[in-house]
Amino acid sequence: MAVVRRGALPDVTYDVTVIGAGVVGAAVARELARYPGLRVALVEAADDVGEGTSKANTAILHTGFDAVPGSLEARLVREGQRLLLAYAAESGIPVEPVGALLVAWDAAQLAALPGLLAKAERNGYDAARVIGPTEVRAREPHLGPGALGALDVPGESIICPWTTTLAYATQAVRAGVDLLLNCRVEKADPTGDPHLLTTSRGTLRTRHLVNAAGLHADTVDRLLGHDDFTVTPRRGQLIVYDKFARDLVRHILLPVPTALGKGVLVAPTVYGNILLGPTAEELDDKAATGSTAEGIAALREQGRRILPELLDEEVTAVYAGLRAATEHDDYRISAHKEQRYVTVGGIRSTGLTASLAIAAHVTELLAGNGLDLAGPRDLETISMPNLGEAFPRPYQRADLIAADPAYGAVVCHCERVTRGEIRDALAATIPPGSPDGLRRRTRARSGRCQGFYCGAEVRELYERGAEMGTG
């Protein structure tokens, strides 16, 4: 196994190379790692896993109740939710089954609820039901005035997206996958046998190729001679409210969806905050992750109607993510047998939920392309560090602190992150490539002061770990 951030690439011919170490690419690499004898590379342009869409989303584990019935997305989300729930329980990834309410604020939205219920049933989800305004108010007492009813979807959950991607990639690397970071694919020979990929760190040879490049999946697809879809970045700005606001909401509060997406929601997070967002802005720039005054103002205006008291609470952070939207309503997953190539494009906000099912589907397509897959094995179970507030954190565990006092030495007081957690992250199978990567592994510097008090110490610990070769 290897995590290679710099220097020459390994001088080998891989059986399979997966381009893109987001949640989907990491899941595919993990699935391929189950087949002993395969030499697999997971290639990522950034300096860490989960650096694109996977790090900036609404962190919802969907039921797929509102997917397009009969679509590939609907099937993979339904299967993926079941798989990820089991995987999270096994791996220590925090999940909270808070449920969701699609709230109707006018007569047209109220009239749309029976159709959404019927769609849920066509998607195989039978637990949803339409409820009236009295029950809505009882379930969400802080809701703004004027709610006429809601679709109750009890199976919707919140999850930690950072830990999920890292868990997949960690299992893959421990099972022998080479993780090649800071390695941008620049050219490809569409007729190569094996494929010859020109990257920012040299040439990479591989017999089979999987394109899970997210926002850049269309670019990679064109390198291989295809023009099946175009990714138009859809920016979603979000506001993160302080933990003191958490008691204002009990469910994920969803709007009645539109053609542009699920709309602006209010949702709790597993970290104890509340999210308001996202916007849905069609852009041309695949790096435009900045927030705007107009976007934040629009979110606050919509938030005022949904949960008026939320606007009186402190804002912890603002961030924006880009979804890989295309001109198609469904995922763009296709096999090109003559090239030994699989495209995994157009994976939007449901990609986190569907990730394990997408990985299994892609592996089947690779087998159809001629990849020899025999005798899958169970991977060694891993235990991820808990970042969720609903579960005991290290600073709360007397047994851990008694065995190692570093778990009682709090460094980041806003998020109660200890020196032991930071040390463990720096010494992990896939150490962070930056202080931001360390934040996603520990929550250090994510709190209300945004690192004002702990930033210097966290930075020093990170740089010390990097000097020792663990970061």
Tab-separated table of C-alpha atoms in Angstrom:
chain	number	residue	atom	x	y	z
A	1	MET	CA	0.000	0.000	0.000
A	2	ALA	CA	1.165	3.549	-0.612
A	3	VAL	CA	0.053	7.161	-0.195
A	4	VAL	CA	2.236	9.174	-2.561
A	5	ARG	CA	1.961	12.965	-2.509
A	6	ARG	CA	5.101	13.915	-4.403
A	7	GLY	CA	7.906	12.522	-6.534
A	8	ALA	CA	7.842	10.022	-9.356
A	9	LEU	CA	4.888	7.715	-9.876
A	10	PRO	CA	5.322	3.968	-9.282
A	11	ASP	CA	6.791	2.271	-12.366
A	12	VAL	CA	4.066	-0.332	-12.736
A	13	THR	CA	1.124	-1.101	-15.008
A	14	TYR	CA	-2.053	-0.989	-12.947
A	15	ASP	CA	-4.985	-3.286	-13.576
A	16	VAL	CA	-7.409	-0.459	-12.793
A	17	THR	CA	-6.930	3.263	-12.224
A	18	VAL	CA	-9.718	5.342	-10.692
A	19	ILE	CA	-9.520	9.069	-11.446
A	20	GLY	CA	-10.950	11.161	-8.608
A	21	ALA	CA	-10.716	10.529	-4.860
A	22	GLY	CA	-14.047	11.965	-3.871
A	23	VAL	CA	-16.641	9.858	-2.102
A	24	VAL	CA	-17.550	7.957	-5.301
A	25	GLY	CA	-13.991	7.368	-6.533
A	26	ALA	CA	-12.872	6.273	-3.067
A	27	ALA	CA	-15.838	3.892	-2.841
A	28	VAL	CA	-14.948	2.365	-6.221
A	29	ALA	CA	-11.305	1.892	-5.167
A	30	ARG	CA	-12.450	0.278	-1.929
A	31	GLU	CA	-14.730	-2.123	-3.803
A	32	LEU	CA	-11.930	-3.094	-6.195
A	33	ALA	CA	-9.624	-3.687	-3.210
A	34	ARG	CA	-11.864	-6.618	-2.279
A	35	TYR	CA	-10.423	-8.588	-5.193
A	36	PRO	CA	-6.942	-9.879	-4.319
A	37	GLY	CA	-4.395	-9.780	-7.074
A	38	LEU	CA	-5.644	-6.574	-8.648
A	39	ARG	CA	-3.188	-3.681	-8.763
A	40	VAL	CA	-5.294	-0.557	-8.302
A	41	ALA	CA	-4.461	3.165	-8.276
A	42	LEU	CA	-6.670	5.962	-6.953
A	43	VAL	CA	-5.532	9.207	-8.594
A	44	GLU	CA	-6.426	12.649	-7.259
A	45	ALA	CA	-5.460	16.112	-8.513
A	46	ALA	CA	-5.655	17.664	-5.028
A	47	ASP	CA	-3.468	17.002	-2.004
A	48	ASP	CA	-6.091	15.003	-0.106
A	49	VAL	CA	-9.129	12.786	-0.527
A	50	GLY	CA	-12.575	14.381	-0.562
A	51	GLU	CA	-11.317	17.812	-1.603
A	52	GLY	CA	-14.071	18.579	-4.130
A	53	THR	CA	-17.844	18.280	-3.898
A	54	SER	CA	-17.467	15.596	-1.224
A	55	LYS	CA	-16.276	18.070	1.414
A	56	ALA	CA	-18.951	20.728	0.908
A	57	ASN	CA	-22.495	19.391	0.823
A	58	THR	CA	-25.592	19.139	2.995
A	59	ALA	CA	-24.451	15.802	4.478
A	60	ILE	CA	-27.828	14.081	4.146
A	61	LEU	CA	-28.212	10.320	3.845
A	62	HIS	CA	-31.182	10.137	1.475
A	63	THR	CA	-33.922	7.539	1.140
A	64	GLY	CA	-34.341	8.312	-2.553
A	65	PHE	CA	-38.056	8.937	-2.063
A	66	ASP	CA	-38.075	11.801	-4.588
A	67	ALA	CA	-35.745	10.392	-7.269
A	68	VAL	CA	-37.031	9.886	-10.800
A	69	PRO	CA	-38.793	6.483	-10.640
A	70	GLY	CA	-37.086	3.828	-12.724
A	71	SER	CA	-33.876	5.829	-13.069
A	72	LEU	CA	-30.428	4.461	-12.341
A	73	GLU	CA	-30.070	7.108	-9.651
A	74	ALA	CA	-33.248	5.922	-7.916
A	75	ARG	CA	-32.029	2.328	-7.815
A	76	LEU	CA	-28.513	3.147	-6.654
A	77	VAL	CA	-29.660	5.606	-3.988
A	78	ARG	CA	-32.090	3.046	-2.591
A	79	GLU	CA	-29.419	0.334	-2.516
A	80	GLY	CA	-26.728	2.747	-1.386
A	81	GLN	CA	-28.671	3.952	1.629
A	82	ARG	CA	-29.040	0.417	2.924
A	83	LEU	CA	-25.357	-0.325	2.341
A	84	LEU	CA	-24.087	2.922	3.841
A	85	LEU	CA	-26.242	2.628	6.963
A	86	ALA	CA	-24.698	-0.774	7.655
A	87	TYR	CA	-21.193	0.422	6.763
A	88	ALA	CA	-21.479	3.481	9.002
A	89	ALA	CA	-22.584	1.376	11.965
A	90	GLU	CA	-19.655	-0.991	11.388
A	91	SER	CA	-17.049	1.734	10.872
A	92	GLY	CA	-18.088	4.287	13.495
A	93	ILE	CA	-19.299	6.942	11.050
A	94	PRO	CA	-21.874	9.106	12.875
A	95	VAL	CA	-25.419	8.923	11.514
A	96	GLU	CA	-28.550	10.423	13.086
A	97	PRO	CA	-31.960	9.278	11.739
A	98	VAL	CA	-33.727	12.600	12.352
A	99	GLY	CA	-36.261	12.255	9.529
A	100	ALA	CA	-37.436	14.970	7.157
A	101	LEU	CA	-40.502	17.123	6.615
A	102	LEU	CA	-41.244	18.595	3.169
A	103	VAL	CA	-43.162	21.656	4.257
A	104	ALA	CA	-45.874	23.185	2.057
A	105	TRP	CA	-46.206	26.964	2.416
A	106	ASP	CA	-48.881	27.654	-0.191
A	107	ALA	CA	-51.795	25.936	-1.905
A	108	ALA	CA	-49.749	24.840	-4.925
A	109	GLN	CA	-47.118	23.200	-2.740
A	110	LEU	CA	-49.795	21.530	-0.630
A	111	ALA	CA	-51.403	20.161	-3.787
A	112	ALA	CA	-48.044	18.712	-4.845
A	113	LEU	CA	-47.637	16.586	-1.703
A	114	PRO	CA	-49.860	13.641	-2.807
A	115	GLY	CA	-47.864	13.410	-6.032
A	116	LEU	CA	-44.597	13.343	-4.056
A	117	LEU	CA	-46.081	10.629	-1.837
A	118	ALA	CA	-46.998	8.593	-4.915
A	119	LYS	CA	-43.496	9.092	-6.303
A	120	ALA	CA	-42.010	7.833	-3.025
A	121	GLU	CA	-44.166	4.718	-3.257
A	122	ARG	CA	-43.098	4.124	-6.874
A	123	ASN	CA	-39.514	4.319	-5.620
A	124	GLY	CA	-40.219	1.559	-3.109
A	125	TYR	CA	-40.379	3.872	-0.084
A	126	ASP	CA	-43.616	3.198	1.812
A	127	ALA	CA	-42.970	4.994	5.104
A	128	ALA	CA	-43.808	8.524	3.897
A	129	ARG	CA	-47.181	10.140	4.666
A	130	VAL	CA	-48.878	13.499	4.335
A	131	ILE	CA	-49.544	15.287	7.632
A	132	GLY	CA	-51.639	18.352	8.455
A	133	PRO	CA	-50.643	21.735	9.884
A	134	THR	CA	-51.423	20.817	13.485
A	135	GLU	CA	-49.033	17.852	13.452
A	136	VAL	CA	-46.429	19.877	11.585
A	137	ARG	CA	-46.546	22.541	14.298
A	138	ALA	CA	-46.368	19.921	17.071
A	139	ARG	CA	-43.348	18.274	15.430
A	140	GLU	CA	-41.573	21.587	14.740
A	141	PRO	CA	-42.755	24.215	17.253
A	142	HIS	CA	-40.272	26.872	16.050
A	143	LEU	CA	-41.437	26.690	12.442
A	144	GLY	CA	-42.521	29.979	10.854
A	145	PRO	CA	-46.218	30.808	10.504
A	146	GLY	CA	-48.223	29.667	7.528
A	147	ALA	CA	-47.245	26.010	7.083
A	148	LEU	CA	-50.229	24.221	5.493
A	149	GLY	CA	-48.966	20.646	5.784
A	150	ALA	CA	-45.965	18.468	5.053
A	151	LEU	CA	-44.771	15.173	3.665
A	152	ASP	CA	-43.239	13.217	6.540
A	153	VAL	CA	-40.221	11.156	5.441
A	154	PRO	CA	-38.955	9.391	8.571
A	155	GLY	CA	-36.042	7.567	6.899
A	156	GLU	CA	-33.941	10.622	6.006
A	157	SER	CA	-30.758	10.917	8.097
A	158	ILE	CA	-27.752	13.150	8.603
A	159	ILE	CA	-24.213	11.785	8.308
A	160	CYS	CA	-20.563	12.866	8.458
A	161	PRO	CA	-19.416	13.207	4.816
A	162	TRP	CA	-15.755	13.827	5.698
A	163	THR	CA	-15.370	10.585	7.637
A	164	THR	CA	-17.197	8.554	4.975
A	165	THR	CA	-14.813	9.447	2.153
A	166	LEU	CA	-11.795	8.986	4.417
A	167	ALA	CA	-13.060	5.579	5.596
A	168	TYR	CA	-13.432	4.277	2.040
A	169	ALA	CA	-9.976	5.505	1.036
A	170	THR	CA	-8.357	4.183	4.224
A	171	GLN	CA	-9.741	0.698	3.672
A	172	ALA	CA	-8.637	0.800	0.049
A	173	VAL	CA	-5.069	1.827	0.904
A	174	ARG	CA	-4.766	-0.731	3.700
A	175	ALA	CA	-5.885	-3.411	1.241
A	176	GLY	CA	-3.134	-2.478	-1.229
A	177	VAL	CA	-4.476	0.389	-3.363
A	178	ASP	CA	-1.957	3.093	-4.303
A	179	LEU	CA	-3.328	6.576	-3.515
A	180	LEU	CA	-1.588	9.052	-5.817
A	181	LEU	CA	-2.244	12.630	-4.690
A	182	ASN	CA	-1.293	15.926	-6.340
A	183	CYS	CA	-1.602	13.980	-9.600
A	184	ARG	CA	-3.756	15.734	-12.192
A	185	VAL	CA	-4.596	13.801	-15.375
A	186	GLU	CA	-3.757	16.078	-18.325
A	187	LYS	CA	-3.820	13.824	-21.383
A	188	ALA	CA	-4.971	10.332	-22.333
A	189	ASP	CA	-4.540	8.165	-25.394
A	190	PRO	CA	-8.049	6.988	-26.346
A	191	THR	CA	-6.606	4.025	-28.286
A	192	GLY	CA	-3.945	2.996	-25.767
A	193	ASP	CA	-3.468	-0.593	-24.675
A	194	PRO	CA	-2.641	-0.173	-21.889
A	195	HIS	CA	-3.969	3.317	-21.287
A	196	LEU	CA	-1.194	5.877	-21.059
A	197	LEU	CA	-2.216	8.794	-18.858
A	198	THR	CA	-0.081	11.904	-18.875
A	199	THR	CA	-0.308	13.428	-15.408
A	200	SER	CA	1.249	16.376	-13.622
A	201	ARG	CA	3.689	13.884	-12.081
A	202	GLY	CA	4.567	11.763	-15.098
A	203	THR	CA	3.089	8.924	-17.128
A	204	LEU	CA	0.777	6.325	-15.615
A	205	ARG	CA	-0.039	2.998	-17.289
A	206	THR	CA	-3.258	1.133	-16.644
A	207	ARG	CA	-5.272	-1.626	-18.361
A	208	HIS	CA	-8.690	-0.434	-17.193
A	209	LEU	CA	-9.821	3.086	-16.374
A	210	VAL	CA	-12.627	4.554	-14.251
A	211	ASN	CA	-13.484	8.231	-14.580
A	212	ALA	CA	-14.929	9.482	-11.276
A	213	ALA	CA	-13.534	12.994	-11.658
A	214	GLY	CA	-16.643	14.803	-10.428
A	215	LEU	CA	-16.761	18.354	-11.750
A	216	HIS	CA	-14.116	17.412	-14.316
A	217	ALA	CA	-15.661	14.114	-15.436
A	218	ASP	CA	-16.722	15.615	-18.762
A	219	THR	CA	-13.173	16.860	-19.392
A	220	VAL	CA	-11.704	13.411	-18.765
A	221	ASP	CA	-14.458	11.834	-20.879
A	222	ARG	CA	-13.457	14.021	-23.816
A	223	LEU	CA	-9.814	13.014	-23.382
A	224	LEU	CA	-11.043	9.487	-24.111
A	225	GLY	CA	-12.909	10.642	-27.231
A	226	HIS	CA	-16.461	10.943	-25.856
A	227	ASP	CA	-18.896	13.839	-25.714
A	228	ASP	CA	-21.877	12.409	-23.851
A	229	PHE	CA	-22.491	15.145	-21.270
A	230	THR	CA	-21.322	18.528	-20.033
A	231	VAL	CA	-20.836	19.343	-16.369
A	232	THR	CA	-22.236	22.761	-15.479
A	233	PRO	CA	-21.163	23.588	-11.918
A	234	ARG	CA	-24.137	24.328	-9.699
A	235	ARG	CA	-22.985	26.350	-6.712
A	236	GLY	CA	-24.659	25.825	-3.386
A	237	GLN	CA	-23.925	28.411	-0.711
A	238	LEU	CA	-24.740	27.471	2.876
A	239	ILE	CA	-24.771	29.165	6.270
A	240	VAL	CA	-23.650	27.233	9.363
A	241	TYR	CA	-25.294	28.387	12.585
A	242	ASP	CA	-23.853	27.977	16.054
A	243	LYS	CA	-24.522	24.985	18.284
A	244	PHE	CA	-26.705	27.135	20.548
A	245	ALA	CA	-29.260	27.103	17.718
A	246	ARG	CA	-29.492	23.312	17.574
A	247	ASP	CA	-32.666	23.016	19.684
A	248	LEU	CA	-34.628	25.087	17.188
A	249	VAL	CA	-35.057	22.188	14.749
A	250	ARG	CA	-35.809	18.481	15.145
A	251	HIS	CA	-35.980	17.300	11.522
A	252	ILE	CA	-34.480	18.087	8.146
A	253	LEU	CA	-36.870	20.751	6.837
A	254	LEU	CA	-37.136	20.421	3.069
A	255	PRO	CA	-38.983	22.565	0.560
A	256	VAL	CA	-41.144	21.135	-2.183
A	257	PRO	CA	-38.433	20.434	-4.830
A	258	THR	CA	-38.017	22.234	-8.153
A	259	ALA	CA	-36.246	21.392	-11.418
A	260	LEU	CA	-33.024	22.976	-10.079
A	261	GLY	CA	-32.838	20.708	-7.052
A	262	LYS	CA	-34.185	20.136	-3.607
A	263	GLY	CA	-34.111	23.859	-2.798
A	264	VAL	CA	-33.248	25.674	0.412
A	265	LEU	CA	-33.441	23.523	3.519
A	266	VAL	CA	-32.824	23.841	7.209
A	267	ALA	CA	-31.048	20.820	8.634
A	268	PRO	CA	-29.162	19.808	11.745
A	269	THR	CA	-25.666	18.388	11.358
A	270	VAL	CA	-24.006	15.534	13.210
A	271	TYR	CA	-21.559	18.149	14.544
A	272	GLY	CA	-24.333	19.928	16.479
A	273	ASN	CA	-24.859	22.900	14.161
A	274	ILE	CA	-27.710	23.917	11.853
A	275	LEU	CA	-27.332	24.386	8.102
A	276	LEU	CA	-29.342	26.835	6.008
A	277	GLY	CA	-29.039	26.401	2.234
A	278	PRO	CA	-28.047	25.654	-0.416
A	279	THR	CA	-28.507	28.123	-3.225
A	280	ALA	CA	-28.585	26.710	-6.774
A	281	GLU	CA	-26.517	28.888	-9.104
A	282	GLU	CA	-25.533	27.692	-12.589
A	283	LEU	CA	-21.919	28.755	-13.256
A	284	ASP	CA	-19.164	28.300	-15.813
A	285	ASP	CA	-16.245	28.319	-13.367
A	286	LYS	CA	-15.491	24.908	-11.836
A	287	ALA	CA	-13.444	26.558	-9.072
A	288	ALA	CA	-15.986	29.207	-8.021
A	289	THR	CA	-16.488	28.091	-4.417
A	290	GLY	CA	-16.661	31.601	-2.986
A	291	SER	CA	-19.752	32.933	-1.254
A	292	THR	CA	-21.557	36.102	-2.275
A	293	ALA	CA	-23.427	38.788	-0.365
A	294	GLU	CA	-26.435	38.264	-2.651
A	295	GLY	CA	-26.451	34.516	-2.073
A	296	ILE	CA	-26.258	34.813	1.699
A	297	ALA	CA	-28.943	37.511	1.754
A	298	ALA	CA	-31.250	35.279	-0.277
A	299	LEU	CA	-30.686	32.381	2.119
A	300	ARG	CA	-31.441	34.553	5.141
A	301	GLU	CA	-34.650	35.755	3.531
A	302	GLN	CA	-35.835	32.198	2.942
A	303	GLY	CA	-34.629	31.104	6.364
A	304	ARG	CA	-36.718	33.860	7.934
A	305	ARG	CA	-39.869	32.187	6.645
A	306	ILE	CA	-38.874	28.645	7.537
A	307	LEU	CA	-37.408	29.177	11.014
A	308	PRO	CA	-37.577	32.860	12.022
A	309	GLU	CA	-35.695	32.481	15.305
A	310	LEU	CA	-32.696	31.038	13.457
A	311	LEU	CA	-31.755	34.474	12.152
A	312	ASP	CA	-31.210	35.692	15.715
A	313	GLU	CA	-28.519	33.041	16.250
A	314	GLU	CA	-24.791	33.432	15.683
A	315	VAL	CA	-23.299	32.345	12.355
A	316	THR	CA	-20.297	30.033	12.736
A	317	ALA	CA	-19.288	29.811	9.084
A	318	VAL	CA	-20.354	30.252	5.477
A	319	TYR	CA	-19.234	27.907	2.713
A	320	ALA	CA	-20.081	26.936	-0.838
A	321	GLY	CA	-19.868	23.676	-2.755
A	322	LEU	CA	-20.216	22.870	-6.450
A	323	ARG	CA	-22.478	20.055	-7.633
A	324	ALA	CA	-21.630	18.218	-10.859
A	325	ALA	CA	-24.904	18.957	-12.637
A	326	THR	CA	-25.340	17.965	-16.292
A	327	GLU	CA	-28.025	18.447	-18.953
A	328	HIS	CA	-29.410	14.992	-18.062
A	329	ASP	CA	-31.793	14.012	-15.245
A	330	ASP	CA	-29.930	10.817	-14.377
A	331	TYR	CA	-26.422	9.689	-13.512
A	332	ARG	CA	-24.132	9.315	-16.540
A	333	ILE	CA	-22.563	5.933	-15.798
A	334	SER	CA	-21.548	4.014	-18.918
A	335	ALA	CA	-19.119	1.316	-20.012
A	336	HIS	CA	-16.955	1.508	-23.139
A	337	LYS	CA	-15.838	-2.084	-23.566
A	338	GLU	CA	-13.520	-1.497	-26.512
A	339	GLN	CA	-11.545	0.995	-24.409
A	340	ARG	CA	-11.782	-0.863	-21.090
A	341	TYR	CA	-13.179	2.372	-19.697
A	342	VAL	CA	-16.096	3.310	-17.414
A	343	THR	CA	-17.480	6.834	-17.082
A	344	VAL	CA	-19.053	7.842	-13.753
A	345	GLY	CA	-20.417	11.329	-14.384
A	346	GLY	CA	-23.268	13.584	-13.335
A	347	ILE	CA	-23.235	12.353	-9.749
A	348	ARG	CA	-25.042	15.142	-7.933
A	349	SER	CA	-26.090	15.609	-4.316
A	350	THR	CA	-27.158	11.979	-3.887
A	351	GLY	CA	-23.646	10.652	-4.609
A	352	LEU	CA	-22.755	10.304	-0.935
A	353	THR	CA	-25.803	8.124	-0.285
A	354	ALA	CA	-25.377	6.059	-3.448
A	355	SER	CA	-21.587	5.712	-3.242
A	356	LEU	CA	-21.333	2.055	-2.220
A	357	ALA	CA	-24.005	0.988	-4.702
A	358	ILE	CA	-22.315	3.001	-7.449
A	359	ALA	CA	-19.055	1.212	-6.603
A	360	ALA	CA	-20.681	-2.214	-6.936
A	361	HIS	CA	-22.339	-1.194	-10.229
A	362	VAL	CA	-19.074	0.137	-11.672
A	363	THR	CA	-17.273	-3.055	-10.684
A	364	GLU	CA	-19.866	-5.082	-12.594
A	365	LEU	CA	-19.309	-2.869	-15.635
A	366	LEU	CA	-15.553	-3.389	-15.363
A	367	ALA	CA	-16.104	-7.146	-15.331
A	368	GLY	CA	-18.198	-6.743	-18.473
A	369	ASN	CA	-15.267	-4.839	-19.986
A	370	GLY	CA	-13.033	-7.843	-19.436
A	371	LEU	CA	-11.554	-7.232	-15.986
A	372	ASP	CA	-10.906	-10.575	-14.304
A	373	LEU	CA	-12.670	-10.535	-10.933
A	374	ALA	CA	-12.496	-13.704	-8.912
A	375	GLY	CA	-12.978	-14.496	-5.246
A	376	PRO	CA	-13.920	-11.244	-3.476
A	377	ARG	CA	-12.774	-11.016	0.135
A	378	ASP	CA	-14.038	-9.148	3.169
A	379	LEU	CA	-11.866	-6.165	3.996
A	380	GLU	CA	-10.474	-5.607	7.451
A	381	THR	CA	-12.976	-3.595	9.492
A	382	ILE	CA	-11.842	-0.124	10.437
A	383	SER	CA	-12.934	2.170	13.258
A	384	MET	CA	-13.065	5.832	12.339
A	385	PRO	CA	-12.698	8.651	14.872
A	386	ASN	CA	-16.106	9.885	15.969
A	387	LEU	CA	-16.870	13.482	15.007
A	388	GLY	CA	-20.557	13.398	15.954
A	389	GLU	CA	-22.110	15.147	18.934
A	390	ALA	CA	-24.717	12.431	19.543
A	391	PHE	CA	-21.973	9.927	20.407
A	392	PRO	CA	-19.204	10.035	23.044
A	393	ARG	CA	-16.234	12.128	21.993
A	394	PRO	CA	-12.720	11.405	23.347
A	395	TYR	CA	-12.771	14.289	25.855
A	396	GLN	CA	-15.877	12.673	27.423
A	397	ARG	CA	-14.371	9.200	27.794
A	398	ALA	CA	-12.645	8.622	31.105
A	399	ASP	CA	-11.326	5.245	29.926
A	400	LEU	CA	-9.459	6.796	26.997
A	401	ILE	CA	-8.075	9.619	29.099
A	402	ALA	CA	-6.904	7.215	31.819
A	403	ALA	CA	-5.036	5.164	29.227
A	404	ASP	CA	-3.670	8.210	27.382
A	405	PRO	CA	-3.882	11.706	28.942
A	406	ALA	CA	-3.550	13.271	25.467
A	407	TYR	CA	-7.264	12.567	24.996
A	408	GLY	CA	-7.971	14.869	27.933
A	409	ALA	CA	-5.811	17.737	26.662
A	410	VAL	CA	-8.245	19.976	24.759
A	411	VAL	CA	-6.615	22.069	22.032
A	412	CYS	CA	-9.667	23.411	20.175
A	413	HIS	CA	-12.103	24.491	22.893
A	414	CYS	CA	-14.994	25.441	20.578
A	415	GLU	CA	-15.169	21.912	19.172
A	416	ARG	CA	-13.464	20.185	22.126
A	417	VAL	CA	-10.791	18.550	20.008
A	418	THR	CA	-7.933	16.991	21.954
A	419	ARG	CA	-4.231	16.674	21.358
A	420	GLY	CA	-4.676	12.896	21.115
A	421	GLU	CA	-7.143	13.211	18.217
A	422	ILE	CA	-4.830	15.554	16.322
A	423	ARG	CA	-1.881	13.222	16.899
A	424	ASP	CA	-3.906	10.247	15.660
A	425	ALA	CA	-5.002	12.088	12.508
A	426	LEU	CA	-1.413	13.055	11.692
A	427	ALA	CA	-0.262	9.454	12.116
A	428	ALA	CA	-3.189	7.840	10.268
A	429	THR	CA	-3.017	5.695	7.138
A	430	ILE	CA	-3.933	8.775	5.075
A	431	PRO	CA	-2.633	11.807	6.979
A	432	PRO	CA	-3.996	15.258	6.104
A	433	GLY	CA	-2.335	17.210	3.332
A	434	SER	CA	-3.091	20.591	4.894
A	435	PRO	CA	-4.489	22.164	8.079
A	436	ASP	CA	-7.903	22.114	6.361
A	437	GLY	CA	-7.524	18.368	5.888
A	438	LEU	CA	-6.755	18.115	9.597
A	439	ARG	CA	-9.915	20.111	10.337
A	440	ARG	CA	-12.038	17.617	8.406
A	441	ARG	CA	-10.499	14.745	10.355
A	442	THR	CA	-10.898	16.263	13.819
A	443	ARG	CA	-13.157	19.391	13.647
A	444	ALA	CA	-10.251	21.498	14.985
A	445	ARG	CA	-10.794	25.148	13.934
A	446	SER	CA	-14.392	24.476	12.838
A	447	GLY	CA	-16.068	26.156	15.792
A	448	ARG	CA	-17.449	29.567	16.565
A	449	CYS	CA	-14.047	31.261	16.768
A	450	GLN	CA	-12.885	29.653	13.482
A	451	GLY	CA	-9.418	28.987	14.874
A	452	PHE	CA	-8.828	32.435	16.404
A	453	TYR	CA	-7.690	30.891	19.703
A	454	CYS	CA	-6.402	27.472	18.699
A	455	GLY	CA	-5.197	28.163	15.152
A	456	ALA	CA	-1.527	28.744	16.010
A	457	GLU	CA	-1.274	25.617	18.151
A	458	VAL	CA	-3.120	23.460	15.596
A	459	ARG	CA	-0.841	24.761	12.860
A	460	GLU	CA	2.251	23.997	14.947
A	461	LEU	CA	1.046	20.450	15.621
A	462	TYR	CA	0.309	19.953	11.921
A	463	GLU	CA	3.712	21.234	10.818
A	464	ARG	CA	5.455	19.120	13.443
A	465	GLY	CA	3.622	16.072	12.099
A	466	ALA	CA	4.581	16.994	8.537
A	467	GLU	CA	8.236	17.290	9.527
A	468	MET	CA	8.078	13.801	10.981
A	469	GLY	CA	6.659	12.518	7.702
A	470	THR	CA	3.174	11.882	9.100
A	471	GLY	CA	1.422	14.875	7.532
